């Protein structure tokens, strides 16, 4: 580029002013060989791992994904952002995204760690909340939740998992059974001393409260009512996730009513469908893939006709926008579903053409779910609330610390609470009683409700419902969340049938207990 005469001139100049060649050597004058100072070396040949995830951004390689981190250290920041919530609490390097990525690299390439059976790697990943903060905040987009899910799938291959993996990973199946007799299920999860026995069995911390099952599921409520528009509006699928369907159907009802007011014809898929969100947190990827195949098979016609899918639970929306295409990047239906899936607030703010949201002149604290921030951001939600004339304060509080079933586990409880107490929970306690607390994530709302704040957060769909019912001034008095529509109740016929079944179930339990006691005497 410069020629031999100029290079020699550079050499003489540098020799005069930098005789020891300390300042940036080996670049232009006497450059280092191209094969020197390599990060991994010319003989780097990592083991190839057969994986569930395709790692499309890392040449299909788990090993390459572990090298994505280059040590910048942004994951050590503690003042703002989402990444990395456990480090913000523990301040230990092994709990940073960088530390975990390095541990996984050493697991593959070193001799000291026992591969995917490594307890050291499992310990480093244990306090990862799978919040996806690193996918958005990390400058080189290290995807630790995907790496953790892949690791756990190999770590527990052919072995039993810890109790919480079955209690929370299979929550959709447990909720499906509990919905048949929710009063009985709630009795054993809400009533002492049975609740303590349940928590012990599931390894749930004693201070946690198990969410009660709703008396009527969202799908049952939806099936019992006629379509208000007769099917004339644009077709939209409301994704009835496990948490909304079985635990908080009132959130789904508020979303359906908002969509219908905006002129859409809402459809809720029937049958048992689940995105499998909790399965990823415990590495149950074979089952997670089976769940997604069923979703694609069931929704295929709608997917191919471009029907939008609207989700109210951010973590479930994130499965369709992230995990789905990480598993099957070349599946066209998977790519279509990814593009056609929307967060509720995003859809209402950007796709409800001609619709004017109702006015609500209130202040609101807005806490964004981590998965929401990683898959589109919460700016559309802020826009929706501001269109309603709500005065919005967006909290830069990072992760709430609940992270699905993670924060319920006994071994994670202290870190979970510390994550919430870092910023979010104090801000909620300081808020005026008339201020709305808005959080779309079921986990976020549960953390706020279970930590002595005295407040209950609302989903954006519920805020719309308050505005429709009470007008611009909103509900009178303090604590507006208390005026939010309650969950639906079963009709008299269903109530009587369930009561009879509950009596029968109780008699069976009592009989079994008596028989067992008589045998043990």
Short mmCIF file of C-alpha atoms in Angstrom, two decimals:
data_model
loop_
_atom_site.label_atom_id
_atom_site.label_comp_id
_atom_site.label_asym_id
_atom_site.label_seq_id
_atom_site.Cartn_x
_atom_site.Cartn_y
_atom_site.Cartn_z
CA UNK A 1 0.00 0.00 0.00
CA UNK A 2 2.81 2.40 0.91
CA UNK A 3 5.80 0.90 -0.93
CA UNK A 4 9.28 0.01 0.42
CA UNK A 5 10.62 3.59 0.57
CA UNK A 6 7.74 4.90 2.73
CA UNK A 7 7.86 1.81 4.96
CA UNK A 8 11.58 2.45 5.55
CA UNK A 9 10.75 6.05 6.38
CA UNK A 10 8.13 4.89 8.88
CA UNK A 11 10.75 2.57 10.40
CA UNK A 12 13.26 5.40 10.91
CA UNK A 13 10.61 7.75 12.35
CA UNK A 14 9.32 5.10 14.78
CA UNK A 15 12.87 4.18 15.81
CA UNK A 16 13.51 7.82 16.78
CA UNK A 17 10.33 8.40 18.78
CA UNK A 18 9.65 4.86 19.99
CA UNK A 19 13.05 3.17 20.25
CA UNK A 20 11.67 0.28 22.37
CA UNK A 21 8.78 -0.30 19.94
CA UNK A 22 6.15 -0.23 22.70
CA UNK A 23 3.47 1.81 20.91
CA UNK A 24 1.18 -0.39 18.82
CA UNK A 25 3.91 -2.60 17.30
CA UNK A 26 3.49 -5.13 14.53
CA UNK A 27 0.95 -3.26 12.43
CA UNK A 28 2.58 -1.53 9.41
CA UNK A 29 6.31 -1.71 10.03
CA UNK A 30 7.44 -5.30 10.57
CA UNK A 31 3.86 -6.62 10.90
CA UNK A 32 3.17 -9.75 12.90
CA UNK A 33 2.53 -12.89 10.85
CA UNK A 34 -1.15 -13.34 9.98
CA UNK A 35 -1.29 -16.55 12.02
CA UNK A 36 0.07 -15.03 15.24
CA UNK A 37 -1.94 -13.75 18.22
CA UNK A 38 -5.04 -15.61 17.13
CA UNK A 39 -7.75 -15.95 19.75
CA UNK A 40 -8.24 -19.68 19.20
CA UNK A 41 -5.22 -20.72 17.16
CA UNK A 42 -4.86 -22.50 13.85
CA UNK A 43 -5.41 -25.91 15.44
CA UNK A 44 -8.80 -24.99 16.98
CA UNK A 45 -11.16 -27.86 16.21
CA UNK A 46 -14.07 -27.96 18.68
CA UNK A 47 -16.21 -31.08 19.02
CA UNK A 48 -19.34 -31.08 16.89
CA UNK A 49 -22.53 -31.40 18.91
CA UNK A 50 -25.86 -32.68 17.63
CA UNK A 51 -28.33 -30.09 18.83
CA UNK A 52 -32.06 -29.36 18.93
CA UNK A 53 -31.59 -25.70 18.03
CA UNK A 54 -30.24 -24.95 14.58
CA UNK A 55 -28.12 -21.96 15.68
CA UNK A 56 -28.72 -20.27 12.31
CA UNK A 57 -26.68 -17.21 13.25
CA UNK A 58 -23.68 -19.31 14.29
CA UNK A 59 -23.20 -21.50 11.22
CA UNK A 60 -25.35 -24.19 12.81
CA UNK A 61 -22.80 -24.74 15.56
CA UNK A 62 -23.28 -24.81 19.34
CA UNK A 63 -19.49 -24.53 19.64
CA UNK A 64 -19.44 -21.38 17.52
CA UNK A 65 -22.23 -19.89 19.63
CA UNK A 66 -20.07 -20.27 22.74
CA UNK A 67 -17.35 -18.16 21.08
CA UNK A 68 -19.68 -15.28 20.27
CA UNK A 69 -18.69 -13.43 23.46
CA UNK A 70 -15.53 -11.37 22.95
CA UNK A 71 -15.25 -10.12 26.51
CA UNK A 72 -16.64 -6.58 26.20
CA UNK A 73 -18.23 -6.89 29.63
CA UNK A 74 -21.43 -4.91 29.13
CA UNK A 75 -23.14 -7.71 31.07
CA UNK A 76 -21.37 -6.35 34.17
CA UNK A 77 -23.39 -3.13 34.08
CA UNK A 78 -25.67 -2.71 37.07
CA UNK A 79 -27.37 0.63 36.47
CA UNK A 80 -29.77 0.02 33.57
CA UNK A 81 -31.02 -2.47 31.01
CA UNK A 82 -32.12 -6.06 31.50
CA UNK A 83 -28.82 -7.98 31.17
CA UNK A 84 -27.83 -9.63 33.46
CA UNK A 85 -30.28 -9.73 36.42
CA UNK A 86 -28.50 -12.33 38.54
CA UNK A 87 -25.15 -10.53 38.22
CA UNK A 88 -26.80 -7.27 39.25
CA UNK A 89 -27.61 -9.02 42.53
CA UNK A 90 -24.64 -11.33 43.16
CA UNK A 91 -21.89 -9.26 41.44
CA UNK A 92 -20.07 -12.53 40.64
CA UNK A 93 -18.39 -12.93 37.26
CA UNK A 94 -19.70 -16.47 36.81
CA UNK A 95 -23.22 -15.02 36.78
CA UNK A 96 -22.54 -12.68 33.88
CA UNK A 97 -23.32 -13.58 30.30
CA UNK A 98 -19.58 -13.45 29.66
CA UNK A 99 -18.77 -15.81 32.52
CA UNK A 100 -21.39 -18.33 31.45
CA UNK A 101 -20.29 -18.22 27.81
CA UNK A 102 -16.69 -18.82 28.88
CA UNK A 103 -17.73 -21.74 31.09
CA UNK A 104 -19.61 -23.36 28.21
CA UNK A 105 -16.60 -22.89 25.93
CA UNK A 106 -14.33 -24.54 28.48
CA UNK A 107 -16.87 -27.33 28.90
CA UNK A 108 -16.53 -28.15 25.20
CA UNK A 109 -12.83 -27.56 24.76
CA UNK A 110 -11.12 -28.08 28.11
CA UNK A 111 -10.22 -31.20 30.01
CA UNK A 112 -11.27 -30.14 33.51
CA UNK A 113 -15.06 -30.02 32.97
CA UNK A 114 -17.08 -33.16 32.34
CA UNK A 115 -18.77 -32.11 29.09
CA UNK A 116 -22.53 -31.74 29.18
CA UNK A 117 -22.60 -33.68 32.46
CA UNK A 118 -20.52 -30.93 34.07
CA UNK A 119 -21.85 -29.81 37.44
CA UNK A 120 -19.73 -26.67 37.20
CA UNK A 121 -21.43 -25.61 33.97
CA UNK A 122 -24.84 -26.40 35.45
CA UNK A 123 -24.02 -24.30 38.51
CA UNK A 124 -22.96 -21.37 36.33
CA UNK A 125 -26.24 -21.58 34.41
CA UNK A 126 -28.46 -22.18 37.44
CA UNK A 127 -29.02 -18.49 38.20
CA UNK A 128 -29.61 -17.60 34.55
CA UNK A 129 -33.25 -16.45 34.47
CA UNK A 130 -33.52 -17.04 30.69
CA UNK A 131 -34.73 -13.44 30.46
CA UNK A 132 -33.36 -12.94 26.91
CA UNK A 133 -31.82 -9.66 28.05
CA UNK A 134 -28.51 -10.66 26.50
CA UNK A 135 -30.13 -11.20 23.10
CA UNK A 136 -31.06 -7.53 23.09
CA UNK A 137 -28.50 -5.78 25.32
CA UNK A 138 -25.31 -7.69 24.48
CA UNK A 139 -23.30 -5.94 21.70
CA UNK A 140 -22.57 -9.30 20.04
CA UNK A 141 -26.01 -10.84 20.82
CA UNK A 142 -24.95 -13.78 22.95
CA UNK A 143 -28.10 -15.90 23.34
CA UNK A 144 -27.68 -17.46 26.77
CA UNK A 145 -31.28 -18.75 27.15
CA UNK A 146 -30.87 -20.86 24.01
CA UNK A 147 -27.46 -22.10 25.12
CA UNK A 148 -28.88 -22.94 28.57
CA UNK A 149 -31.87 -24.83 27.14
CA UNK A 150 -29.58 -26.80 24.83
CA UNK A 151 -27.17 -27.56 27.67
CA UNK A 152 -29.93 -28.78 30.00
CA UNK A 153 -31.39 -31.03 27.30
CA UNK A 154 -28.01 -32.82 27.09
CA UNK A 155 -27.24 -32.64 30.81
CA UNK A 156 -30.41 -34.49 31.76
CA UNK A 157 -30.61 -36.82 28.76
CA UNK A 158 -31.60 -40.23 30.11
CA UNK A 159 -31.80 -38.93 33.69
CA UNK A 160 -34.49 -37.63 36.01
CA UNK A 161 -34.75 -33.88 36.31
CA UNK A 162 -35.26 -31.94 39.57
CA UNK A 163 -38.84 -31.78 40.89
CA UNK A 164 -39.52 -28.19 39.71
CA UNK A 165 -38.87 -29.24 36.11
CA UNK A 166 -41.95 -31.44 36.21
CA UNK A 167 -44.04 -29.15 38.41
CA UNK A 168 -43.48 -26.07 36.23
CA UNK A 169 -42.23 -27.47 32.94
CA UNK A 170 -45.44 -29.49 32.59
CA UNK A 171 -47.71 -26.77 34.00
CA UNK A 172 -49.93 -26.95 30.92
CA UNK A 173 -50.75 -30.60 31.61
CA UNK A 174 -51.26 -30.03 35.33
CA UNK A 175 -53.51 -27.03 34.64
CA UNK A 176 -55.47 -29.03 32.10
CA UNK A 177 -56.28 -31.65 34.76
CA UNK A 178 -56.90 -29.06 37.48
CA UNK A 179 -59.39 -27.19 35.27
CA UNK A 180 -61.76 -30.16 35.50
CA UNK A 181 -62.13 -29.61 39.27
CA UNK A 182 -60.51 -26.25 40.02
CA UNK A 183 -62.07 -25.99 43.50
CA UNK A 184 -60.45 -29.28 44.53
CA UNK A 185 -57.09 -28.28 43.04
CA UNK A 186 -57.25 -24.90 44.78
CA UNK A 187 -58.11 -26.56 48.09
CA UNK A 188 -54.89 -28.56 48.03
CA UNK A 189 -52.71 -25.66 46.80
CA UNK A 190 -54.23 -22.84 48.87
CA UNK A 191 -55.30 -24.46 52.17
CA UNK A 192 -52.91 -25.25 55.07
CA UNK A 193 -51.42 -27.75 55.68
CA UNK A 194 -52.02 -29.22 52.21
CA UNK A 195 -50.40 -26.24 50.50
CA UNK A 196 -47.18 -26.86 52.41
CA UNK A 197 -47.17 -30.47 51.28
CA UNK A 198 -47.66 -29.37 47.67
CA UNK A 199 -44.86 -26.81 47.92
CA UNK A 200 -42.52 -29.40 49.39
CA UNK A 201 -43.33 -31.85 46.61
CA UNK A 202 -42.70 -29.22 43.91
CA UNK A 203 -39.72 -27.63 45.73
CA UNK A 204 -41.55 -24.30 45.94
CA UNK A 205 -40.32 -21.82 48.54
CA UNK A 206 -42.67 -21.57 51.55
CA UNK A 207 -43.09 -17.81 51.08
CA UNK A 208 -44.44 -18.21 47.57
CA UNK A 209 -48.16 -18.39 46.86
CA UNK A 210 -49.36 -20.87 44.25
CA UNK A 211 -51.66 -19.03 41.79
CA UNK A 212 -55.23 -20.36 42.07
CA UNK A 213 -56.91 -21.96 39.08
CA UNK A 214 -59.82 -20.06 37.56
CA UNK A 215 -63.33 -21.53 37.94
CA UNK A 216 -63.88 -21.15 34.17
CA UNK A 217 -61.18 -21.29 31.51
CA UNK A 218 -60.90 -18.67 28.80
CA UNK A 219 -61.68 -21.24 26.11
CA UNK A 220 -64.81 -22.41 27.96
CA UNK A 221 -65.99 -18.82 28.36
CA UNK A 222 -65.36 -18.07 24.70
CA UNK A 223 -67.17 -21.20 23.50
CA UNK A 224 -70.25 -20.29 25.54
CA UNK A 225 -70.86 -16.96 23.82
CA UNK A 226 -71.87 -16.07 20.25
CA UNK A 227 -69.61 -13.95 18.10
CA UNK A 228 -70.82 -10.33 18.45
CA UNK A 229 -70.01 -9.47 14.81
CA UNK A 230 -71.29 -12.69 13.28
CA UNK A 231 -67.87 -13.32 11.77
CA UNK A 232 -67.88 -10.20 9.61
CA UNK A 233 -64.65 -8.53 10.74
CA UNK A 234 -61.06 -9.33 9.83
CA UNK A 235 -60.11 -12.70 11.30
CA UNK A 236 -57.65 -12.64 14.19
CA UNK A 237 -56.46 -15.54 16.36
CA UNK A 238 -56.24 -14.81 20.08
CA UNK A 239 -53.59 -17.15 21.47
CA UNK A 240 -54.99 -18.62 24.71
CA UNK A 241 -51.76 -19.46 26.50
CA UNK A 242 -51.70 -21.70 29.57
CA UNK A 243 -51.47 -18.85 32.09
CA UNK A 244 -54.26 -16.82 30.53
CA UNK A 245 -56.51 -19.79 29.81
CA UNK A 246 -56.32 -21.56 33.16
CA UNK A 247 -55.18 -18.93 35.67
CA UNK A 248 -56.24 -15.45 34.53
CA UNK A 249 -58.97 -15.73 31.90
CA UNK A 250 -60.13 -12.22 32.76
CA UNK A 251 -57.02 -10.90 30.97
CA UNK A 252 -57.89 -12.86 27.83
CA UNK A 253 -61.52 -11.70 28.01
CA UNK A 254 -60.39 -8.07 28.18
CA UNK A 255 -58.15 -8.64 25.14
CA UNK A 256 -60.93 -10.31 23.15
CA UNK A 257 -63.38 -7.52 23.93
CA UNK A 258 -60.82 -4.88 22.91
CA UNK A 259 -60.12 -6.64 19.62
CA UNK A 260 -63.83 -6.99 18.91
CA UNK A 261 -64.44 -3.33 19.70
CA UNK A 262 -61.72 -2.53 17.15
CA UNK A 263 -63.72 -4.45 14.52
CA UNK A 264 -61.88 -7.78 14.43
CA UNK A 265 -63.46 -11.21 14.30
CA UNK A 266 -61.68 -13.07 17.09
CA UNK A 267 -61.07 -16.81 16.97
CA UNK A 268 -59.67 -18.85 19.88
CA UNK A 269 -58.24 -22.23 18.81
CA UNK A 270 -59.99 -25.16 20.47
CA UNK A 271 -58.38 -28.23 21.98
CA UNK A 272 -55.23 -28.36 24.05
CA UNK A 273 -52.52 -26.25 22.44
CA UNK A 274 -49.46 -24.92 24.19
CA UNK A 275 -46.35 -23.15 22.91
CA UNK A 276 -44.29 -25.00 25.53
CA UNK A 277 -42.70 -21.91 27.04
CA UNK A 278 -41.74 -23.49 30.42
CA UNK A 279 -40.20 -26.52 28.71
CA UNK A 280 -37.29 -24.46 27.40
CA UNK A 281 -36.39 -23.30 30.89
CA UNK A 282 -35.79 -26.92 31.91
CA UNK A 283 -34.27 -28.20 28.66
CA UNK A 284 -37.25 -30.43 27.78
CA UNK A 285 -36.72 -29.79 24.10
CA UNK A 286 -38.06 -33.03 22.63
CA UNK A 287 -41.45 -32.26 24.15
CA UNK A 288 -41.17 -28.58 23.22
CA UNK A 289 -40.70 -29.53 19.57
CA UNK A 290 -43.68 -31.87 19.72
CA UNK A 291 -45.82 -29.03 21.09
CA UNK A 292 -44.75 -26.71 18.28
CA UNK A 293 -45.44 -29.32 15.62
CA UNK A 294 -48.97 -29.62 16.94
CA UNK A 295 -49.37 -25.83 16.87
CA UNK A 296 -48.18 -25.64 13.26
CA UNK A 297 -50.42 -28.54 12.21
CA UNK A 298 -53.48 -27.01 13.90
CA UNK A 299 -52.95 -23.45 12.66
CA UNK A 300 -51.52 -24.29 9.24
CA UNK A 301 -54.46 -23.01 7.18
CA UNK A 302 -54.61 -19.73 9.09
CA UNK A 303 -50.84 -19.37 8.97
CA UNK A 304 -50.82 -19.76 5.18
CA UNK A 305 -53.67 -17.30 4.69
CA UNK A 306 -51.86 -14.67 6.74
CA UNK A 307 -54.20 -14.58 9.75
CA UNK A 308 -52.60 -12.52 12.55
CA UNK A 309 -51.95 -14.27 15.88
CA UNK A 310 -52.26 -11.98 18.89
CA UNK A 311 -50.82 -13.02 22.24
CA UNK A 312 -51.44 -11.50 25.64
CA UNK A 313 -48.59 -13.28 27.44
CA UNK A 314 -45.23 -11.89 26.25
CA UNK A 315 -43.21 -15.02 27.03
CA UNK A 316 -45.50 -17.17 24.88
CA UNK A 317 -45.39 -14.68 22.02
CA UNK A 318 -41.61 -14.85 22.31
CA UNK A 319 -41.65 -18.60 21.63
CA UNK A 320 -43.23 -17.99 18.22
CA UNK A 321 -40.97 -15.04 17.47
CA UNK A 322 -37.73 -16.58 18.71
CA UNK A 323 -37.47 -20.25 19.75
CA UNK A 324 -39.66 -21.48 16.90
CA UNK A 325 -37.38 -20.13 14.17
CA UNK A 326 -34.25 -21.02 16.11
CA UNK A 327 -35.39 -24.63 16.03
CA UNK A 328 -36.59 -24.67 12.42
CA UNK A 329 -35.15 -21.70 10.49
CA UNK A 330 -35.92 -23.33 7.13
CA UNK A 331 -39.54 -24.21 7.89
CA UNK A 332 -41.67 -21.76 5.91
CA UNK A 333 -44.72 -22.15 8.15
CA UNK A 334 -42.56 -21.47 11.19
CA UNK A 335 -41.24 -18.31 9.53
CA UNK A 336 -44.78 -17.23 8.64
CA UNK A 337 -46.04 -17.76 12.19
CA UNK A 338 -43.08 -15.80 13.53
CA UNK A 339 -43.91 -12.82 11.31
CA UNK A 340 -47.69 -13.04 11.89
CA UNK A 341 -47.48 -13.17 15.69
CA UNK A 342 -47.92 -9.92 17.62
CA UNK A 343 -47.89 -8.74 21.19
CA UNK A 344 -51.36 -7.46 22.11
CA UNK A 345 -50.37 -3.84 22.65
CA UNK A 346 -48.27 -3.79 19.49
CA UNK A 347 -51.19 -5.12 17.44
CA UNK A 348 -53.69 -2.64 18.90
CA UNK A 349 -51.33 0.32 18.43
CA UNK A 350 -50.18 -0.47 14.90
CA UNK A 351 -52.71 -2.74 13.18
CA UNK A 352 -56.14 -1.68 14.46
CA UNK A 353 -56.81 0.75 11.61
CA UNK A 354 -59.55 3.28 12.20
CA UNK A 355 -59.92 2.35 15.87
CA UNK A 356 -59.69 5.00 18.55
CA UNK A 357 -58.82 3.70 22.01
CA UNK A 358 -60.99 4.90 24.91
CA UNK A 359 -59.66 7.75 27.02
CA UNK A 360 -58.34 7.25 30.54
CA UNK A 361 -56.80 10.23 32.29
CA UNK A 362 -54.57 8.51 34.79
CA UNK A 363 -50.89 8.10 35.59
CA UNK A 364 -49.33 4.68 35.04
CA UNK A 365 -46.11 2.88 35.86
CA UNK A 366 -45.26 0.61 32.94
CA UNK A 367 -43.01 -2.39 33.55
CA UNK A 368 -41.94 -4.27 30.44
CA UNK A 369 -41.62 -8.06 30.48
CA UNK A 370 -38.06 -9.13 29.58
CA UNK A 371 -39.23 -11.29 26.67
CA UNK A 372 -41.39 -8.42 25.43
CA UNK A 373 -38.39 -6.11 25.39
CA UNK A 374 -36.31 -8.73 23.56
CA UNK A 375 -38.92 -9.38 20.85
CA UNK A 376 -39.99 -5.97 19.66
CA UNK A 377 -39.76 -3.73 22.72
CA UNK A 378 -42.45 -2.05 24.80
CA UNK A 379 -42.54 1.25 22.91
CA UNK A 380 -45.82 0.23 21.16
CA UNK A 381 -47.39 -0.38 24.56
CA UNK A 382 -46.31 3.06 25.73
CA UNK A 383 -47.80 4.51 22.52
CA UNK A 384 -51.09 2.68 23.10
CA UNK A 385 -51.41 3.99 26.66
CA UNK A 386 -50.49 7.50 25.58
CA UNK A 387 -53.14 7.34 22.84
CA UNK A 388 -55.56 6.74 25.71
CA UNK A 389 -54.30 9.94 27.37
CA UNK A 390 -52.55 7.97 30.12
CA UNK A 391 -49.46 9.66 31.56
CA UNK A 392 -46.86 6.88 31.33
CA UNK A 393 -43.66 6.40 33.29
CA UNK A 394 -41.64 3.55 31.80
CA UNK A 395 -39.59 1.81 34.48
CA UNK A 396 -35.99 0.95 33.67
CA UNK A 397 -36.17 -1.79 36.29
CA UNK A 398 -34.70 -4.72 34.40
CA UNK A 399 -36.07 -8.17 35.23
CA UNK A 400 -38.73 -8.55 37.92
CA UNK A 401 -36.95 -11.69 39.14
CA UNK A 402 -39.81 -14.18 38.83
CA UNK A 403 -39.01 -15.61 35.39
CA UNK A 404 -41.84 -18.13 35.23
CA UNK A 405 -41.31 -21.02 37.62
CA UNK A 406 -37.70 -20.02 38.30
CA UNK A 407 -38.56 -17.57 41.07
CA UNK A 408 -40.85 -20.06 42.81
CA UNK A 409 -38.05 -22.57 43.38
CA UNK A 410 -36.59 -22.76 46.87
CA UNK A 411 -33.03 -22.43 45.64
CA UNK A 412 -33.77 -19.28 43.64
CA UNK A 413 -36.10 -17.41 45.98
CA UNK A 414 -33.54 -15.06 47.57
CA UNK A 415 -32.04 -13.99 44.23
CA UNK A 416 -35.54 -13.66 42.75
CA UNK A 417 -36.63 -11.28 45.49
CA UNK A 418 -33.36 -9.34 45.30
CA UNK A 419 -33.87 -8.82 41.55
CA UNK A 420 -37.31 -7.34 42.18
CA UNK A 421 -36.18 -5.22 45.13
CA UNK A 422 -33.37 -3.67 43.08
CA UNK A 423 -35.75 -1.21 41.37
CA UNK A 424 -39.19 -2.50 40.45
CA UNK A 425 -40.77 -3.27 43.81
CA UNK A 426 -39.66 -0.05 45.55
CA UNK A 427 -41.07 1.98 42.66
CA UNK A 428 -44.41 0.17 42.92
CA UNK A 429 -44.57 0.80 46.67
CA UNK A 430 -43.78 4.49 46.17
CA UNK A 431 -46.50 4.96 43.53
CA UNK A 432 -49.62 6.89 44.48
CA UNK A 433 -52.66 4.72 45.20
CA UNK A 434 -54.46 6.26 42.19
CA UNK A 435 -51.64 5.33 39.79
CA UNK A 436 -52.06 2.32 37.54
CA UNK A 437 -49.37 -0.35 37.63
CA UNK A 438 -49.19 -1.97 34.18
CA UNK A 439 -47.32 -5.21 33.51
CA UNK A 440 -48.26 -7.58 30.71
CA UNK A 441 -46.31 -10.58 32.01
CA UNK A 442 -48.06 -13.05 34.28
CA UNK A 443 -44.78 -13.60 36.15
CA UNK A 444 -44.26 -9.86 36.62
CA UNK A 445 -47.77 -9.40 37.99
CA UNK A 446 -47.28 -12.35 40.34
CA UNK A 447 -43.98 -10.94 41.66
CA UNK A 448 -45.58 -7.56 42.33
CA UNK A 449 -48.57 -9.12 44.07
CA UNK A 450 -46.56 -11.55 46.23
CA UNK A 451 -43.96 -9.18 47.66
CA UNK A 452 -45.87 -6.92 50.01
CA UNK A 453 -46.42 -4.03 47.63
CA UNK A 454 -50.14 -3.89 48.36
CA UNK A 455 -50.75 -3.51 44.63
CA UNK A 456 -51.96 -5.69 41.78
CA UNK A 457 -50.64 -4.92 38.33
CA UNK A 458 -52.92 -4.91 35.30
CA UNK A 459 -52.43 -6.04 31.70
CA UNK A 460 -52.81 -3.34 29.03
CA UNK A 461 -56.01 -5.10 27.90
CA UNK A 462 -57.45 -4.64 31.40
CA UNK A 463 -56.57 -0.94 31.31
CA UNK A 464 -58.59 -0.67 28.10
CA UNK A 465 -61.48 -2.44 29.86
CA UNK A 466 -61.38 0.07 32.73
CA UNK A 467 -61.50 2.95 30.27
CA UNK A 468 -64.46 1.46 28.43
CA UNK A 469 -66.40 0.83 31.64
CA UNK A 470 -65.64 3.96 33.67
CA UNK A 471 -64.87 6.60 31.05
CA UNK A 472 -62.05 9.15 31.00
CA UNK A 473 -61.98 9.66 34.78
CA UNK A 474 -61.56 5.95 35.42
CA UNK A 475 -62.84 4.14 38.51
CA UNK A 476 -63.42 6.37 41.55
CA UNK A 477 -61.04 6.30 44.48
CA UNK A 478 -57.70 4.63 44.98
CA UNK A 479 -56.39 1.28 43.74
CA UNK A 480 -58.00 1.24 40.29
CA UNK A 481 -57.03 -2.41 39.82
CA UNK A 482 -59.78 -3.37 42.27
CA UNK A 483 -62.36 -2.18 39.74
CA UNK A 484 -61.03 -4.36 36.92
CA UNK A 485 -63.52 -6.97 35.65
CA UNK A 486 -63.41 -10.18 37.65
CA UNK A 487 -62.84 -13.64 36.24
CA UNK A 488 -65.94 -15.41 34.88
CA UNK A 489 -68.00 -17.76 37.04
CA UNK A 490 -69.42 -21.13 35.97
CA UNK A 491 -73.14 -21.51 35.26
CA UNK A 492 -75.43 -23.35 37.71
CA UNK A 493 -75.41 -26.63 35.77
CA UNK A 494 -71.63 -26.77 35.59
CA UNK A 495 -71.35 -25.72 39.24
CA UNK A 496 -73.65 -28.54 40.36
CA UNK A 497 -71.79 -31.11 38.27
CA UNK A 498 -68.45 -29.98 39.63
CA UNK A 499 -69.75 -30.03 43.20
CA UNK A 500 -70.91 -33.62 42.79
CA UNK A 501 -67.57 -34.57 41.27
CA UNK A 502 -65.71 -32.79 44.06
CA UNK A 503 -67.71 -34.66 46.72
CA UNK A 504 -66.94 -37.91 44.95
CA UNK A 505 -63.26 -37.06 44.72
CA UNK A 506 -63.15 -36.09 48.39
CA UNK A 507 -64.91 -39.31 49.37
CA UNK A 508 -62.41 -41.29 47.31
CA UNK A 509 -59.47 -39.54 48.96
CA UNK A 510 -60.98 -40.04 52.41
CA UNK A 511 -61.67 -43.70 51.68
CA UNK A 512 -58.15 -44.27 50.43
CA UNK A 513 -56.74 -42.55 53.50
CA UNK A 514 -58.93 -44.64 55.83
CA UNK A 515 -57.97 -47.85 54.06
CA UNK A 516 -54.29 -46.97 54.26
CA UNK A 517 -54.60 -46.12 57.94
CA UNK A 518 -56.36 -49.40 58.71
CA UNK A 519 -53.62 -51.34 56.95
CA UNK A 520 -50.91 -49.53 58.90
CA UNK A 521 -52.46 -50.12 62.34
#
